[in-house]
XYZ file of C-alpha atoms in Angstrom:
683
model
C 238.219 132.644 213.870
C 235.655 134.786 215.405
C 234.374 133.352 218.682
C 230.612 132.681 218.362
C 228.548 135.292 219.338
C 226.943 135.121 222.943
C 223.441 133.369 223.373
C 220.778 135.745 223.595
C 219.673 135.969 227.306
C 217.112 134.350 228.136
C 213.580 136.384 229.209
C 212.942 135.987 232.971
C 209.231 134.618 233.167
C 206.646 136.944 234.573
C 206.473 136.626 238.211
C 203.546 134.300 239.549
C 200.168 135.902 240.804
C 201.143 135.709 244.220
C 204.362 137.558 243.668
C 203.161 140.120 241.244
C 200.200 141.133 243.782
C 199.654 140.291 247.215
C 196.780 138.307 248.026
C 194.812 140.500 249.621
C 194.700 143.427 246.928
C 193.764 140.332 244.466
C 191.096 139.272 246.807
C 189.752 142.752 247.130
C 189.649 143.241 243.498
C 187.869 140.008 242.534
C 185.472 141.135 245.652
C 183.894 143.747 243.611
C 183.293 142.055 240.607
C 179.994 140.162 239.118
C 179.936 136.171 238.947
C 180.430 136.409 235.187
C 183.460 138.448 235.593
C 184.650 135.713 238.432
C 184.397 132.966 235.861
C 185.979 134.842 233.444
C 188.713 135.632 235.465
C 189.184 131.802 237.102
C 189.822 131.091 233.220
C 192.953 133.220 232.774
C 195.784 131.139 235.184
C 195.895 129.110 238.242
C 196.451 131.742 240.612
C 192.893 133.729 239.603
C 191.055 130.401 239.552
C 192.301 129.986 243.416
C 191.352 133.398 244.001
C 188.061 133.367 242.128
C 187.124 130.289 244.181
C 187.882 131.979 247.532
C 185.531 134.750 246.142
C 182.618 132.819 245.779
C 182.735 131.988 248.954
C 181.954 135.503 250.536
C 179.960 136.675 247.375
C 176.723 138.759 248.642
C 175.353 138.438 245.315
C 175.007 135.571 242.501
C 173.255 136.782 239.597
C 173.618 134.267 236.595
C 170.615 134.654 234.174
C 173.015 134.378 230.896
C 172.783 130.160 231.379
C 170.764 127.375 232.448
C 173.246 125.032 234.522
C 173.685 121.269 235.605
C 173.334 120.556 239.260
C 177.058 119.295 238.579
C 177.920 122.531 236.959
C 175.998 124.695 239.597
C 177.849 123.023 242.727
C 181.094 124.326 242.811
C 180.048 127.869 241.614
C 177.688 127.778 245.176
C 179.721 126.645 247.956
C 179.328 127.267 251.632
C 178.404 131.344 251.833
C 177.264 132.949 254.740
C 177.305 136.389 253.009
C 175.250 135.230 250.377
C 171.858 137.414 250.383
C 170.888 137.361 246.490
C 170.397 134.497 244.161
C 169.262 134.727 240.632
C 169.299 131.893 238.801
C 168.010 129.991 235.542
C 166.524 126.733 236.635
C 165.850 124.853 232.959
C 168.369 122.233 233.741
C 167.997 121.857 237.749
C 166.014 119.215 239.540
C 164.663 118.193 243.069
C 168.444 117.356 243.673
C 169.403 120.747 243.463
C 167.370 122.184 246.222
C 170.092 122.041 248.875
C 172.002 124.288 246.722
C 168.979 126.917 246.184
C 167.595 127.205 249.936
C 170.669 128.973 252.078
C 169.663 130.601 255.114
C 171.326 133.790 254.621
C 169.254 134.616 251.656
C 167.050 138.168 251.479
C 166.182 137.838 247.822
C 165.387 134.979 245.522
C 164.785 134.771 241.453
C 164.813 131.555 239.721
C 163.501 131.191 236.486
C 161.938 128.473 234.219
C 161.790 125.958 237.520
C 159.299 123.507 235.925
C 161.548 120.339 236.705
C 161.142 121.360 240.376
C 158.446 120.104 242.440
C 156.777 122.083 245.341
C 159.567 120.262 247.595
C 161.344 123.518 246.761
C 158.760 126.069 248.679
C 158.853 123.750 251.738
C 162.401 123.965 251.848
C 162.392 127.801 251.336
C 159.673 127.959 254.293
C 161.999 125.846 256.453
C 165.487 127.397 255.360
C 164.911 130.744 254.125
C 163.405 132.511 257.565
C 165.048 136.384 256.296
C 163.709 135.668 252.583
C 162.626 139.399 251.345
C 161.887 139.105 248.073
C 161.646 136.178 246.302
C 160.563 135.467 242.644
C 160.047 131.862 241.322
C 158.961 132.054 237.588
C 157.563 128.977 235.914
C 157.275 127.060 238.890
C 154.175 125.536 240.787
C 153.121 126.392 244.079
C 152.883 124.542 247.500
C 153.788 126.056 250.857
C 155.666 129.254 251.285
C 154.007 129.460 254.943
C 156.757 129.879 257.338
C 158.635 132.407 255.689
C 156.828 134.973 258.640
C 159.586 137.466 257.328
C 158.540 137.880 254.178
C 158.765 141.431 252.922
C 159.154 141.608 248.850
C 157.789 138.937 245.804
C 158.072 135.458 245.386
C 157.099 134.430 241.853
C 155.355 130.857 241.053
C 154.363 130.304 237.626
C 154.472 126.481 236.311
C 156.726 124.821 239.032
C 156.283 121.286 238.364
C 153.632 121.727 235.957
C 154.544 118.472 233.966
C 154.050 116.634 236.963
C 150.347 117.320 237.236
C 150.477 118.376 241.340
C 147.165 119.630 242.620
C 147.144 122.606 245.171
C 143.874 122.326 247.829
C 142.119 125.148 249.429
C 143.924 124.605 252.800
C 147.131 125.574 251.087
C 145.683 128.629 250.251
C 145.230 128.971 253.897
C 148.570 128.047 255.065
C 149.953 130.620 252.436
C 147.544 133.587 253.940
C 148.358 132.745 257.367
C 151.985 132.120 257.370
C 153.065 135.454 255.247
C 152.074 137.413 257.441
C 154.330 140.329 256.528
C 152.851 139.860 252.793
C 152.705 143.669 251.158
C 152.189 142.687 247.588
C 150.020 139.768 245.956
C 149.744 138.823 242.223
C 147.927 135.265 241.757
C 147.775 135.187 237.532
C 146.967 133.909 234.533
C 147.185 134.206 231.064
C 144.214 133.184 229.304
C 144.720 130.361 226.954
C 142.789 127.389 225.885
C 144.295 124.308 228.139
C 143.692 126.686 230.993
C 142.290 129.901 232.883
C 142.934 128.795 236.197
C 146.539 130.015 237.199
C 147.329 132.539 239.230
C 150.341 134.641 240.889
C 151.545 136.407 243.995
C 154.027 139.401 243.484
C 154.610 141.368 246.429
C 156.431 144.037 247.300
C 157.516 142.455 249.927
C 156.970 138.467 249.257
C 154.825 137.309 246.375
C 153.840 134.232 244.758
C 153.484 134.773 241.051
C 151.864 132.291 238.667
C 150.959 129.723 240.674
C 149.865 127.161 238.712
C 146.329 126.557 240.810
C 142.650 126.149 239.458
C 140.358 128.180 241.255
C 137.601 125.648 240.602
C 139.089 123.429 243.024
C 139.002 126.447 245.927
C 134.973 125.882 245.572
C 134.648 126.967 249.754
C 132.339 128.754 251.583
C 135.184 129.942 253.322
C 136.393 131.317 250.401
C 136.138 135.158 250.926
C 136.630 135.058 254.821
C 139.990 133.433 254.367
C 141.268 136.368 253.146
C 141.101 138.518 256.437
C 144.114 136.596 257.816
C 146.141 137.853 254.859
C 148.740 140.428 255.449
C 147.218 144.356 256.368
C 150.612 145.572 254.279
C 149.354 144.291 251.291
C 149.490 146.794 249.202
C 148.982 145.222 245.352
C 146.992 141.943 244.264
C 146.961 140.257 241.157
C 144.547 137.608 240.166
C 145.003 136.276 237.011
C 142.147 134.398 236.407
C 139.107 134.033 239.254
C 135.289 132.987 238.512
C 133.149 135.757 239.422
C 130.898 133.939 241.591
C 134.326 133.605 243.747
C 135.419 137.306 243.499
C 131.969 138.795 244.080
C 131.867 136.619 247.061
C 135.141 138.070 248.517
C 134.313 141.834 247.447
C 130.900 141.356 249.950
C 132.961 139.906 252.618
C 135.153 142.742 252.242
C 132.092 145.022 252.418
C 130.458 143.529 255.387
C 133.476 144.111 257.727
C 133.654 147.863 256.961
C 129.613 148.134 257.896
C 130.358 146.096 261.299
C 129.289 148.234 264.307
C 132.093 149.480 266.557
C 131.285 146.428 269.488
C 132.100 143.991 266.893
C 135.533 143.084 266.365
C 135.413 141.972 262.566
C 138.528 141.257 260.799
C 139.662 144.019 258.433
C 140.212 142.951 254.313
C 142.641 144.605 252.546
C 143.005 148.146 254.306
C 146.414 148.779 252.599
C 145.684 147.523 249.266
C 146.205 150.344 246.391
C 146.709 148.029 243.619
C 144.163 145.534 242.197
C 144.500 143.267 238.734
C 142.171 140.577 237.481
C 140.944 138.311 234.586
C 137.449 137.975 235.149
C 134.709 136.416 232.553
C 132.594 139.472 232.132
C 133.862 143.212 233.056
C 130.202 144.529 234.589
C 128.443 147.270 236.241
C 128.109 145.225 239.554
C 131.606 144.034 239.216
C 133.054 148.065 239.060
C 130.642 148.997 241.868
C 131.565 146.285 244.339
C 135.439 147.286 243.601
C 134.696 150.588 244.168
C 132.773 150.168 247.566
C 135.238 147.354 249.041
C 138.473 149.329 248.056
C 138.488 153.204 248.536
C 142.167 153.677 248.401
C 142.722 151.966 245.256
C 145.157 154.019 242.829
C 145.662 151.410 240.519
C 142.970 149.163 238.530
C 143.386 146.950 236.041
C 140.683 144.861 234.619
C 140.679 142.480 231.568
C 137.710 139.872 230.169
C 137.454 137.521 227.522
C 133.994 136.490 227.105
C 133.629 132.950 225.335
C 129.716 133.946 225.015
C 128.493 137.489 223.614
C 128.142 139.509 227.250
C 124.127 140.190 227.975
C 122.920 143.280 229.141
C 123.020 142.247 232.581
C 126.839 140.603 232.347
C 128.205 143.949 230.400
C 129.917 146.962 231.066
C 127.691 150.342 230.522
C 127.936 153.791 230.790
C 126.058 153.535 234.393
C 129.286 151.421 235.482
C 131.922 153.712 234.329
C 130.172 156.493 235.882
C 131.205 154.490 239.238
C 134.990 154.012 238.659
C 136.903 156.044 241.116
C 134.693 157.597 243.499
C 137.070 158.674 246.003
C 139.532 160.311 243.390
C 142.319 158.497 244.143
C 142.774 156.521 240.870
C 146.071 157.045 238.938
C 146.160 154.258 236.153
C 143.231 152.824 234.706
C 143.086 149.538 232.660
C 139.862 148.362 231.218
C 140.378 145.548 228.289
C 138.351 143.224 226.467
C 140.104 140.456 224.894
C 139.417 138.925 221.652
C 141.404 135.546 221.652
C 137.710 133.403 222.371
C 134.933 135.797 220.441
C 135.205 138.918 218.192
C 132.896 141.308 220.715
C 133.305 144.424 222.201
C 131.961 146.592 225.157
C 128.966 147.615 222.676
C 127.011 149.319 225.564
C 130.166 151.930 226.200
C 129.805 155.305 224.136
C 131.159 158.777 224.249
C 128.694 159.649 227.346
C 130.418 156.810 229.566
C 133.577 157.804 228.570
C 132.865 161.557 229.347
C 131.132 160.544 233.168
C 134.723 158.390 233.860
C 136.862 160.808 232.695
C 135.162 163.757 234.903
C 135.724 161.797 237.727
C 139.538 160.511 236.740
C 141.076 163.894 235.998
C 144.350 162.762 237.811
C 144.973 159.836 235.905
C 148.694 158.930 234.711
C 148.184 155.909 232.700
C 145.048 154.788 230.705
C 144.317 151.820 228.855
C 141.433 150.928 226.915
C 140.840 148.167 224.538
C 137.464 146.710 223.162
C 135.544 150.259 223.106
C 134.193 149.940 219.517
C 131.365 152.498 219.896
C 133.369 155.126 221.208
C 134.487 158.101 218.919
C 137.137 160.786 219.220
C 134.915 162.716 221.263
C 135.499 160.440 224.019
C 139.091 160.016 223.424
C 139.765 163.833 223.442
C 137.668 163.934 226.762
C 140.589 161.536 228.702
C 143.454 163.988 226.961
C 141.570 167.271 227.918
C 141.070 165.809 231.048
C 143.961 164.166 232.534
C 146.811 166.993 232.684
C 149.145 164.171 234.061
C 148.735 161.529 231.646
C 151.880 160.067 230.589
C 150.684 156.866 229.266
C 148.220 155.828 226.586
C 146.992 152.545 225.096
C 143.955 152.451 222.865
C 143.257 149.299 221.117
C 140.512 148.285 218.599
C 139.594 151.752 218.532
C 137.508 151.586 215.472
C 136.245 155.058 215.486
C 139.608 156.940 216.347
C 140.908 159.164 214.061
C 143.219 161.673 213.329
C 140.817 164.530 215.122
C 142.171 163.029 219.002
C 145.538 164.428 218.392
C 144.167 167.732 216.497
C 144.416 170.226 218.841
C 147.059 168.031 221.536
C 149.786 171.190 221.175
C 147.571 173.338 223.078
C 147.454 171.104 226.063
C 150.049 170.559 228.529
C 150.393 166.793 228.112
C 153.833 164.944 228.528
C 153.402 161.523 226.701
C 155.817 159.472 226.688
C 154.299 155.677 226.061
C 151.535 155.505 223.404
C 149.989 152.509 221.975
C 147.246 152.697 219.513
C 146.800 149.361 218.422
C 144.780 148.418 215.513
C 142.954 151.962 215.070
C 142.803 151.497 211.285
C 141.324 154.903 210.765
C 144.434 157.191 212.050
C 146.406 158.174 209.366
C 149.600 160.152 208.815
C 148.183 163.713 210.139
C 147.195 162.059 213.476
C 150.614 160.930 214.143
C 152.377 164.032 212.973
C 150.064 166.163 215.464
C 151.097 163.364 218.046
C 154.849 164.089 217.464
C 154.666 167.553 218.799
C 155.293 165.528 222.332
C 158.680 165.411 222.348
C 158.758 163.106 225.157
C 157.805 160.044 223.389
C 160.076 157.303 224.474
C 157.472 153.853 223.195
C 155.193 154.159 220.063
C 153.183 151.483 219.003
C 151.466 151.646 216.242
C 150.882 147.746 215.104
C 147.911 147.308 212.422
C 147.374 150.918 211.942
C 147.062 150.379 208.371
C 146.463 153.744 207.249
C 149.723 154.963 207.961
C 152.683 155.585 205.653
C 155.870 157.462 205.027
C 154.720 161.159 206.377
C 154.359 159.349 209.478
C 157.557 157.849 209.942
C 158.978 161.149 208.655
C 157.334 163.181 212.016
C 158.669 161.000 213.956
C 162.195 160.429 213.059
C 163.134 163.847 214.632
C 161.480 163.141 218.378
C 164.692 162.871 220.411
C 163.574 160.314 223.074
C 162.129 157.587 220.992
C 163.654 154.186 221.894
C 161.140 151.749 220.803
C 158.807 151.862 217.557
C 156.507 149.152 216.127
C 155.427 149.458 212.976
C 153.686 145.971 212.398
C 151.426 145.929 209.559
C 151.556 149.620 208.443
C 151.704 150.736 204.669
C 155.266 152.361 205.098
C 157.837 152.071 202.260
C 161.432 151.935 201.711
C 161.475 156.051 201.928
C 160.201 155.621 205.774
C 163.191 153.604 206.452
C 165.061 156.492 204.944
C 163.310 159.044 207.322
C 164.387 156.596 210.108
C 168.004 156.701 208.829
C 168.786 159.811 208.581
C 166.803 161.119 211.654
C 168.076 161.758 215.064
C 165.884 159.558 217.568
C 167.822 156.958 219.109
C 166.204 153.696 218.288
C 167.128 150.577 220.265
C 164.607 148.385 219.497
C 162.296 148.703 215.737
C 159.877 146.188 214.549
C 158.937 145.892 210.631
C 157.252 143.079 210.542
C 154.664 142.166 208.102
C 155.131 145.692 206.347
C 155.056 144.144 202.579
C 155.858 147.387 200.707
C 159.500 147.335 202.073
C 161.849 145.774 199.512
C 165.008 144.360 199.904
C 166.811 148.275 199.821
C 165.436 149.160 203.259
C 168.189 147.500 205.018
C 171.008 149.840 204.133
C 168.615 152.884 203.935
C 167.866 152.365 207.541
C 171.424 151.733 208.607
C 172.721 154.429 206.318
C 173.345 157.076 209.289
C 173.489 157.323 213.653
C 171.053 154.560 213.947
C 172.999 151.826 213.506
C 174.949 153.131 216.687
C 172.411 152.720 218.923
C 169.649 149.829 217.662
C 169.835 146.458 219.319
C 166.385 145.001 218.104
C 165.023 144.581 214.889
C 162.268 142.759 213.183
C 162.049 141.944 209.884
C 159.679 139.093 209.329
C 157.044 138.370 206.965
C 158.422 140.740 204.636
C 158.902 139.019 201.191
C 161.316 141.011 199.443
C 164.088 140.490 201.791
C 166.867 138.843 200.535
C 170.397 137.549 201.669
C 171.688 140.233 199.892
C 170.311 142.723 202.446
C 171.333 140.706 205.567
C 174.887 140.885 204.360
C 174.756 144.644 204.138
C 173.363 144.695 207.865
C 176.327 142.369 208.595
C 178.713 144.667 206.969
C 177.642 147.988 209.022
C 178.668 145.918 212.064
C 175.511 147.182 214.135
C 175.416 145.644 217.688
C 172.163 144.077 217.403
C 171.111 142.029 220.390
C 167.825 140.471 218.767
C 167.079 139.734 214.852
C 163.632 138.306 213.985
C 163.755 137.451 210.358
C 160.732 134.429 210.679
C 158.508 133.612 207.400
C 160.725 135.249 204.929
C 160.705 133.069 201.719
C 164.304 134.848 200.074
C 166.052 134.403 203.067
C 168.717 131.617 202.985
C 171.925 130.044 203.892
C 174.122 132.987 202.741
C 172.157 135.045 205.343
C 173.128 132.997 208.164
C 176.568 132.830 206.890
C 177.069 136.859 207.093
C 175.557 136.574 210.656
C 177.884 133.960 211.977
C 181.248 135.961 209.981
C 179.875 139.399 211.451
C 182.710 141.278 213.740
C 181.167 143.927 216.270
C 183.903 146.284 217.264
C 186.614 143.502 216.178
C 184.996 140.993 218.433
C 184.697 137.497 217.844
C 182.233 136.104 214.980
C 178.550 137.060 215.520
C 179.442 138.289 219.028
C 176.404 140.607 219.860
C 173.531 138.530 218.747
C 171.514 136.641 221.496
C 168.333 136.201 219.793
C 167.776 135.009 216.078
C 164.715 133.609 214.644
C 164.896 132.023 211.402
C 161.700 130.053 211.538
C 160.259 129.197 208.309
C 162.761 130.851 206.386
C 162.398 129.380 202.919
C 166.240 129.311 201.498
C 167.225 127.788 205.331
C 168.558 124.072 204.162
C 170.547 121.625 206.708
C 173.895 123.317 205.972
C 173.294 126.603 207.578
C 173.020 124.422 211.379
C 176.692 124.078 211.150
C 177.210 127.328 211.447
C 175.931 127.468 214.778
C 178.627 125.777 216.208
C 181.147 127.204 218.195
C 183.290 129.608 217.692
C 180.256 131.341 215.803
C 177.398 132.794 217.429
C 178.894 132.512 221.206
C 176.393 134.916 222.483
C 173.641 133.360 220.952
C 170.461 131.827 223.409
C 167.741 131.967 221.661
C 167.242 130.373 217.966
C 164.022 129.646 216.208
C 164.670 127.321 213.146
C 161.851 124.999 211.553
C 162.454 121.541 213.046
C 161.511 119.394 210.307
C 164.819 120.893 208.684
C 167.008 118.142 209.729
C 165.700 116.340 212.978
C 168.894 114.638 213.825
C 171.090 117.712 212.630
C 168.886 119.874 214.794
C 169.201 117.458 217.632
C 172.759 117.482 217.480
C 172.923 120.942 217.671
C 171.065 121.230 220.711
C 173.003 118.423 222.285
C 176.569 120.419 221.182
C 175.301 123.549 222.855
C 172.988 122.871 225.748
C 172.769 126.349 226.831
C 171.138 127.430 223.799
C 167.573 127.810 223.722
C 165.793 125.983 220.554
C 162.625 127.130 219.069
C 161.493 124.311 216.353
C 157.040 124.622 215.921
C 156.860 128.612 215.638
C 156.678 129.984 218.982
C 158.062 133.175 219.067
C 161.088 134.144 220.864
C 162.470 135.801 224.159
C 160.814 137.980 226.553
C 160.685 141.545 224.675
C 157.854 143.502 226.127
C 157.642 146.915 224.302
C 155.683 148.343 226.895
C 158.481 147.533 229.527
C 161.146 149.548 227.932
C 163.802 148.207 230.709
C 167.335 148.094 230.233
C 168.369 144.334 231.865
C 167.970 142.601 228.465
C 171.120 144.444 227.206
C 173.603 143.437 229.922
C 176.855 141.687 229.028
C 177.401 142.993 225.259
C 181.089 143.093 225.607
C 182.028 141.020 222.406
C 184.922 138.708 223.588
C 184.428 134.817 223.375
C 181.686 133.430 225.872
C 184.507 131.762 228.125
C 181.858 131.511 230.672
C 180.287 128.521 228.870
C 183.687 126.916 227.545
C 184.966 127.106 231.437
C 181.980 125.592 232.868
C 182.082 123.017 230.302
C 185.893 122.659 231.015
C 186.488 121.557 227.537
C 184.444 118.544 227.666
C 184.171 116.765 223.612
C 181.260 116.434 221.939
C 182.703 114.526 219.005
C 179.930 112.745 218.416
C 177.509 115.481 217.696
C 180.352 117.241 216.127
C 180.432 114.373 213.623
C 176.839 114.712 212.975
C 177.052 118.183 212.189
C 180.011 118.096 209.809
C 178.851 114.866 208.115
């Protein structure tokens, strides 16, 4: 009887991390990683977890904007660290108790988003603690005092901090802000016009700025309002005021002019000696306002004015040809923007015609960027004068150009223009011929043609060969499936395409678009309000494995659960299911049922950060989904999602497009069960 075979040798276990690599080597490697990579490494094994925790105590930069952490999750990631100089966080889930984690004495740069749950005490703490802070941006925050940061050099942005708490800021706060920030180089006091408030302002500085402070300028009705600005830093180079009453603005400009007229033996304060950029939103843009700005601020290179009248302007409270003639008397302007918003009243600059634009173009031959909105009486003659006079023009934006036709670009090939950004919204007389002429600018990078209803397939065919075109918006145009075929077979490296409201498109437009090389570069796609798009088209999109980051399909009646299932099962480059999507908008899609919500559970859509869905679909299930995925921003009332801006082609939105499972959330939550919500979802 033969002896039994010898047992298989036991394979030795792999060496421990501290044996395989010296600790100094591992520490050196981890010190070069960002926060996300450190967290992923910490989830691998105990050895790397220990090394990663040690590396966090010496990290010079902590940038984590992908998810909003609670204080309990944030504290272990932000241990005491004397080397920390840059901090960027989403604070949507933080409150005042987390202020101690945010205010670090070593900070030079600070970017905090969505601080609506944090009070103004944050600014007091920053002012007392962060004396070396040079760049600060607290978006969606409120305001109080950042005054003791005497070494400020860049930007503090304050948007609606503490807005839910109804905090009030007095005139004395403005005085202390200007007196304390002695190194302020750029200030932005900003507000977007809304029906609820027209008096928020922002400070955005190239040194330290306070952006979108939730302040009501009506509370600053003080006789010293104009003169208090004399204490602002003489290095202030950029000032943006979202909304300011005309009387207060003219008072400020009058004080600036008076300071320049003082005789030599009178020591008068100097207002804004270095100011180069001025952005204002006012009640009315008038001739008097233009003249006052030109007289008070001779060094301006960037002038951006917008108004939104609530009543029809009179001749004395409106812009005329004479006012345009006063622009740029010193010949230093590089950027001019004059926009009339129609948010409250359908009105335009009725007292400006071609003559006024000709007079302005004659003095502004050095312009590099021109934005004109609401000039309804200006014809091709005026717009052509800008194109032919400004040889260095790179950005051209015209909205509500009711008399702009193809003749504007008729002989553009004879000019030396090198346009890179063009926006022609609501120019309804513009046809395919004009766009064909415009396409001779081979450096076009961003093109916005929304609501140009006379544009068709031939215009897209001309654009499909542009070698640098990355962002194209065709909302509301008259294109058909053939236009998408041109784009699909073209050579333009599109990363963003918007087709919202192109009602002639059918379900076949998706395979035609993705038949060529576009599917390799396309990251943002908007096919909302196209009634013919159905689940089959979305299934075809999923089968192409296009690495989409944003997909909007709102208000499509034939999109249903099958489309959600296809997207949830989509894999990109062999990654996990639905791995590349960060934004998905399904608001008011007619075929979506409560069954669709279960496809948003893990492990599907691991990268998803924004989800638009009809809230009344099933309130219990939607709430359960929100609890089971706390890092997912859900919009249930039809609000637009994300922050993508056509005019800004920043690539920051597309960072971390890797396709592995989102271990970041998994590690942060540490496997915490959510059994109750999961049970609701299953039921």
